[in-house]
Each structure stands twice: as structure tokens, then as C-alpha cells.
CSV table of C-alpha atoms in Angstrom, one decimal:
chain,number,residue,atom,x,y,z
A,8,GLN,CA,55.1,-11.7,58.3
A,9,LYS,CA,54.3,-14.8,56.4
A,10,GLU,CA,50.6,-15.5,56.5
A,11,VAL,CA,50.8,-19.3,58.8
A,12,GLU,CA,54.3,-19.6,59.8
A,13,GLN,CA,56.6,-22.7,60.7
A,14,ASN,CA,59.7,-24.5,61.5
A,15,SER,CA,61.3,-26.1,58.0
A,16,GLY,CA,62.7,-29.1,60.4
A,17,PRO,CA,64.0,-30.4,60.3
A,18,LEU,CA,62.7,-31.9,64.4
A,19,SER,CA,64.8,-35.0,65.4
A,20,VAL,CA,63.3,-36.6,68.3
A,21,PRO,CA,63.8,-40.4,69.7
A,22,GLU,CA,61.4,-43.1,69.9
A,23,GLY,CA,59.1,-42.7,73.1
A,24,ALA,CA,59.5,-38.7,73.3
A,25,ILE,CA,57.5,-35.3,72.8
A,26,ALA,CA,56.8,-34.4,69.3
A,27,SER,CA,56.3,-30.6,69.8
A,28,LEU,CA,55.1,-28.8,67.0
A,29,ASN,CA,54.6,-25.5,66.5
A,30,CYS,CA,52.7,-22.7,64.3
A,31,THR,CA,52.8,-18.9,64.4
A,32,TYR,CA,49.9,-16.6,62.0
A,33,SER,CA,49.5,-13.3,61.1
A,34,ASP,CA,45.4,-12.4,61.2
A,35,ARG,CA,44.3,-12.1,64.8
A,36,GLY,CA,40.4,-12.9,63.7
A,37,SER,CA,41.7,-16.6,62.2
A,38,GLN,CA,38.7,-19.0,63.6
A,39,SER,CA,39.8,-22.7,61.7
A,40,PHE,CA,42.9,-24.2,62.8
A,41,PHE,CA,44.3,-27.6,61.3
A,42,TRP,CA,46.8,-30.0,61.8
A,43,TYR,CA,47.6,-32.1,58.7
A,44,ARG,CA,50.8,-34.8,58.4
A,45,GLN,CA,51.9,-35.1,54.9
A,46,TYR,CA,53.8,-38.3,54.3
A,47,SER,CA,56.6,-38.3,51.1
A,48,GLY,CA,54.7,-37.6,47.9
A,49,LYS,CA,51.0,-38.8,49.4
A,50,SER,CA,48.5,-36.4,50.5
A,51,PRO,CA,47.7,-33.5,53.4
A,52,GLU,CA,45.5,-36.4,56.0
A,53,LEU,CA,44.2,-34.3,59.0
A,54,ILE,CA,45.6,-35.2,62.2
A,55,MET,CA,43.1,-32.8,64.0
A,56,SER,CA,41.2,-29.3,63.7
A,57,ILE,CA,40.7,-26.9,66.6
A,58,TYR,CA,38.4,-23.6,66.7
A,59,SER,CA,38.6,-22.2,70.3
A,60,ASN,CA,41.7,-21.3,72.9
A,61,GLY,CA,43.0,-24.8,74.5
A,62,ASP,CA,44.3,-27.7,74.6
A,63,LYS,CA,42.1,-30.4,72.5
A,64,GLU,CA,43.8,-34.2,72.6
A,65,ASP,CA,42.1,-36.7,70.2
A,66,GLY,CA,44.9,-40.8,71.1
A,67,ARG,CA,48.8,-38.9,71.0
A,68,PHE,CA,48.2,-36.2,69.7
A,69,THR,CA,47.0,-32.5,71.7
A,70,ALA,CA,46.8,-29.7,69.8
A,71,GLN,CA,47.3,-26.2,71.9
A,72,LEU,CA,45.5,-22.8,70.9
A,73,ASN,CA,46.3,-19.3,71.8
A,74,LYS,CA,44.6,-16.6,70.0
A,75,ALA,CA,45.8,-14.1,71.8
A,76,SER,CA,49.6,-14.8,70.7
A,77,GLN,CA,48.1,-16.0,67.8
A,78,TYR,CA,49.5,-19.3,67.4
A,79,VAL,CA,49.0,-23.3,67.6
A,80,SER,CA,51.0,-26.3,68.3
A,81,LEU,CA,50.7,-29.8,67.9
A,82,LEU,CA,52.2,-32.2,70.4
A,83,ILE,CA,52.4,-36.1,70.0
A,84,ARG,CA,53.2,-37.4,72.5
A,85,ASP,CA,55.0,-41.2,72.5
A,86,SER,CA,56.3,-40.6,69.3
A,87,GLN,CA,56.7,-44.3,66.4
A,88,PRO,CA,58.8,-44.0,63.9
A,89,SER,CA,55.2,-44.5,61.9
A,90,ASP,CA,54.7,-40.7,63.1
A,91,SER,CA,58.0,-39.6,60.6
A,92,ALA,CA,56.5,-37.0,58.3
A,93,THR,CA,55.7,-33.1,57.3
A,94,TYR,CA,52.5,-32.0,59.4
A,95,LEU,CA,51.3,-29.2,57.7
A,96,CYS,CA,49.0,-26.2,59.9
A,97,ALA,CA,46.5,-24.5,58.0
A,98,VAL,CA,44.6,-21.2,59.2
A,99,TYR,CA,41.7,-20.0,58.2
A,100,SER,CA,41.4,-16.6,58.4
A,101,ALA,CA,39.2,-13.6,58.8
A,102,ALA,CA,39.3,-12.5,55.4
A,103,SER,CA,37.9,-16.4,54.4
A,104,LYS,CA,41.2,-17.1,53.0
A,105,LEU,CA,42.0,-21.4,54.0
A,106,THR,CA,45.9,-20.8,54.2
A,107,PHE,CA,49.5,-23.1,54.8
A,108,GLY,CA,52.6,-23.1,56.3
A,109,THR,CA,55.4,-25.0,55.2
A,110,GLY,CA,55.4,-27.9,57.1
A,111,THR,CA,58.0,-29.2,59.8
A,112,ARG,CA,59.1,-32.3,58.7
A,113,LEU,CA,59.5,-34.6,62.1
A,114,GLN,CA,61.7,-37.7,62.1
A,115,VAL,CA,61.4,-39.5,64.7
A,116,THR,CA,65.1,-41.9,65.6
A,117,LEU,CA,64.9,-45.8,66.8
B,23,GLU,CA,33.4,-44.6,50.3
B,24,ALA,CA,33.4,-40.4,50.1
B,25,GLN,CA,37.2,-40.1,47.8
B,26,VAL,CA,38.7,-37.5,46.5
B,27,THR,CA,39.5,-39.0,42.6
B,28,GLN,CA,42.6,-36.9,40.5
B,29,ASN,CA,42.9,-37.9,37.4
B,30,PRO,CA,45.4,-38.4,35.6
B,31,ARG,CA,48.1,-39.4,38.9
B,32,TYR,CA,50.9,-39.0,37.2
B,33,LEU,CA,51.4,-37.4,32.9
B,34,ILE,CA,54.4,-35.6,30.7
B,35,THR,CA,54.2,-33.0,28.6
B,36,VAL,CA,55.5,-30.8,26.4
B,37,THR,CA,55.1,-27.5,26.7
B,38,GLY,CA,51.8,-25.8,24.7
B,39,LYS,CA,49.6,-28.9,24.5
B,40,LYS,CA,46.6,-28.4,26.8
B,41,LEU,CA,46.3,-30.1,29.1
B,42,THR,CA,42.5,-31.3,32.0
B,43,VAL,CA,43.3,-32.5,35.7
B,44,THR,CA,39.4,-34.1,36.9
B,45,CYS,CA,38.6,-33.8,39.9
B,46,SER,CA,35.1,-35.2,41.4
B,47,GLN,CA,34.0,-35.9,45.0
B,48,ASN,CA,31.2,-37.5,46.1
B,49,MET,CA,30.2,-36.3,49.8
B,50,ASN,CA,28.0,-33.9,48.7
B,51,HIS,CA,30.7,-30.7,49.8
B,52,GLU,CA,29.9,-27.4,48.7
B,53,TYR,CA,33.8,-26.3,48.6
B,54,MET,CA,36.5,-27.5,46.8
B,55,SER,CA,40.1,-25.7,44.9
B,56,TRP,CA,43.4,-26.2,43.5
B,57,TYR,CA,47.1,-26.3,45.4
B,58,ARG,CA,50.1,-26.7,44.1
B,59,GLN,CA,53.2,-27.8,46.2
B,60,ASP,CA,56.9,-27.5,45.2
B,61,PRO,CA,60.0,-28.5,47.5
B,62,GLY,CA,60.3,-25.2,50.1
B,63,LEU,CA,57.0,-23.0,49.1
B,64,GLY,CA,53.9,-25.5,50.6
B,65,LEU,CA,51.0,-25.7,49.4
B,66,ARG,CA,49.4,-22.8,47.3
B,67,GLN,CA,46.4,-22.3,46.4
B,68,ILE,CA,45.8,-21.8,42.5
B,69,TYR,CA,41.3,-21.6,42.7
B,70,TYR,CA,37.9,-22.9,45.2
B,71,SER,CA,35.1,-23.0,44.5
B,72,MET,CA,32.3,-21.7,46.8
B,73,ASN,CA,29.5,-23.4,44.9
B,74,VAL,CA,28.3,-24.6,41.9
B,75,GLU,CA,29.5,-21.5,39.0
B,76,VAL,CA,31.4,-19.5,41.6
B,77,THR,CA,34.9,-19.7,41.4
B,78,ASP,CA,37.8,-17.7,42.9
B,79,LYS,CA,41.2,-17.5,42.2
B,80,GLY,CA,43.6,-18.0,44.9
B,81,ASP,CA,47.5,-16.9,45.8
B,82,VAL,CA,48.8,-18.7,42.3
B,83,PRO,CA,46.3,-18.5,39.7
B,84,GLU,CA,48.4,-17.3,36.2
B,85,GLY,CA,48.2,-20.0,33.7
B,86,TYR,CA,45.6,-21.8,35.3
B,87,LYS,CA,41.5,-22.0,34.5
B,88,VAL,CA,39.0,-24.5,36.3
B,89,SER,CA,35.5,-24.3,36.3
B,90,ARG,CA,32.1,-25.7,38.6
B,91,LYS,CA,28.9,-26.7,36.3
B,92,GLU,CA,28.3,-29.4,38.8
B,93,LYS,CA,28.4,-29.5,42.7
B,94,ARG,CA,30.8,-32.5,42.6
B,95,ASN,CA,33.4,-32.2,39.4
B,96,PHE,CA,36.0,-29.5,39.5
B,97,PRO,CA,38.4,-30.1,36.6
B,98,LEU,CA,42.1,-27.8,36.3
B,99,ILE,CA,43.2,-26.7,33.2
B,100,LEU,CA,46.3,-25.2,31.6
B,101,GLU,CA,45.3,-23.2,27.9
B,102,SER,CA,49.5,-23.4,26.8
B,103,PRO,CA,51.4,-25.9,30.1
B,104,SER,CA,55.7,-24.0,30.4
B,105,PRO,CA,58.0,-26.1,32.3
B,106,ASN,CA,57.1,-23.8,35.6
B,107,GLN,CA,54.0,-26.3,36.2
B,108,THR,CA,55.5,-28.6,36.9
B,109,SER,CA,54.8,-29.6,40.1
B,110,LEU,CA,52.6,-31.6,42.7
B,111,TYR,CA,49.1,-31.0,42.3
B,112,PHE,CA,46.5,-31.3,44.4
B,113,CYS,CA,42.4,-31.8,44.3
B,114,ALA,CA,40.6,-31.1,48.0
B,115,SER,CA,36.5,-30.6,49.3
B,116,SER,CA,35.0,-29.4,52.0
B,117,LEU,CA,31.5,-28.7,53.5
B,118,ASP,CA,32.7,-25.8,54.1
B,119,PRO,CA,36.2,-23.6,53.9
B,120,ASN,CA,35.9,-23.1,57.2
B,121,GLN,CA,36.0,-27.0,57.7
B,122,PRO,CA,38.9,-29.6,57.8
B,123,GLN,CA,39.6,-30.0,54.0
B,124,HIS,CA,39.6,-34.2,52.2
B,125,PHE,CA,42.8,-34.2,49.5
B,126,GLY,CA,42.6,-36.0,46.9
B,127,ASP,CA,45.4,-37.9,46.3
B,128,GLY,CA,47.7,-35.9,43.9
B,129,THR,CA,48.7,-35.4,40.5
B,130,ARG,CA,52.1,-35.4,39.8
B,131,LEU,CA,53.2,-32.9,36.0
B,132,SER,CA,56.0,-32.5,34.2
B,133,ILE,CA,56.1,-30.4,32.0
B,134,LEU,CA,59.2,-30.8,28.7
């Protein structure tokens, strides 16, 4: 089992719709969770960080963490073509290790 | 401006010719790390450093060396590069690994 798993996609959503990106992790004691956005050929940039169970909202973005089920998700409301990118989930585990998933490619269509 | 600076941004070189990719941050961060990114494999950690003079192996350290003599700099050294080290490399830093990482712009290495 991979430490951090994401569906590679592409996930295609129409403009204005909600995009839902999911990530599961294997270390039940993981402490910190991050979502990064990466445009092709560019460096990852932080979208959200979440440390406790529940939802965290920032503008059009909502991160959801469920430690019991070991998943973290990212919702993007009112998706825009500029949101088309690869979204990376990163998890800091109880073993003091930061691991990235392979990313989900999101395509927002007009 | 807070930033992580990598140099060079692009490099084409030949097998066996030693090279160094520099990384510098101006945010007084303790934690620094190097990643390589390959299609389908995501970001994989090569080495990390919790603070000055303390470094440790990540998931794919073979063929690489690092040093952390001062807080701001964390160079990646390829003593004898081989074609399987052709990749996109990122340096990152943060206050500690439990905090969001700040990434450099990346270095695209091609080893012929």
C-alpha cells in the first residue's frame, strides 16, 4: 500500500462546477496534511494546510480531513479554467516523514 | 521577498561529470529538502536537513550527496551523474517538516 494515494485523473469538470479531489494515507498517526497546486513545468504552491478533523475553508477552496477513515479531500467551488493543474496531496506522518502523492490532474472545461 | 533560489534552472551535461545544484533560502528556515519529480512517480524526497550539520536520507538518495554548512544553503551534489538522474529537481524549505514547504523554481537536469 502506498503511503499517500491519489487518483491520477484526469478529473474533468465543467466551468462553474465543484471539483472534488481525494487523497488517502496509510499512517494512522499522521499529523499534518497539505494540498499543493502545480502547473506544468512549475513548482508546487501551497493551496491549503489542515491539521485537525473537519473542514477548513479558504475562498473557493475547502479541505476536509477525516483521520478515522484516513482521507483528506479538497473541494474547489466555482471551478475556473485557471484551476486546471495537478493537485498534490502531502502528508506528514507520525514517523516524521513528509510524503507526497503522485497528484491528480484536474481539467476545467469551458 | 521570501524565496527559495535554485541554480542553475536548466543544465545539460554528460555522464560522469560532477555537478552541483545550489539552493538558498532567505526565510531563516531550519528544514530544507531536495526532491526529484518524474512522470508518474510524483515528488520523491532525495535528502533532507532538519538543521545545520544534520542531514538524512530520503526515499531515493542513491547517487546524490548534500551538505548543510550554513542555515540558508543546501546544495545537491551529483558526483558521477548518470542518465537515470535526468529529472526535474526541486529544493524546498520550511520552519519544520510539519509546516508548509516553500519550493524553489526547479532545476531541469539532462544527463546524456
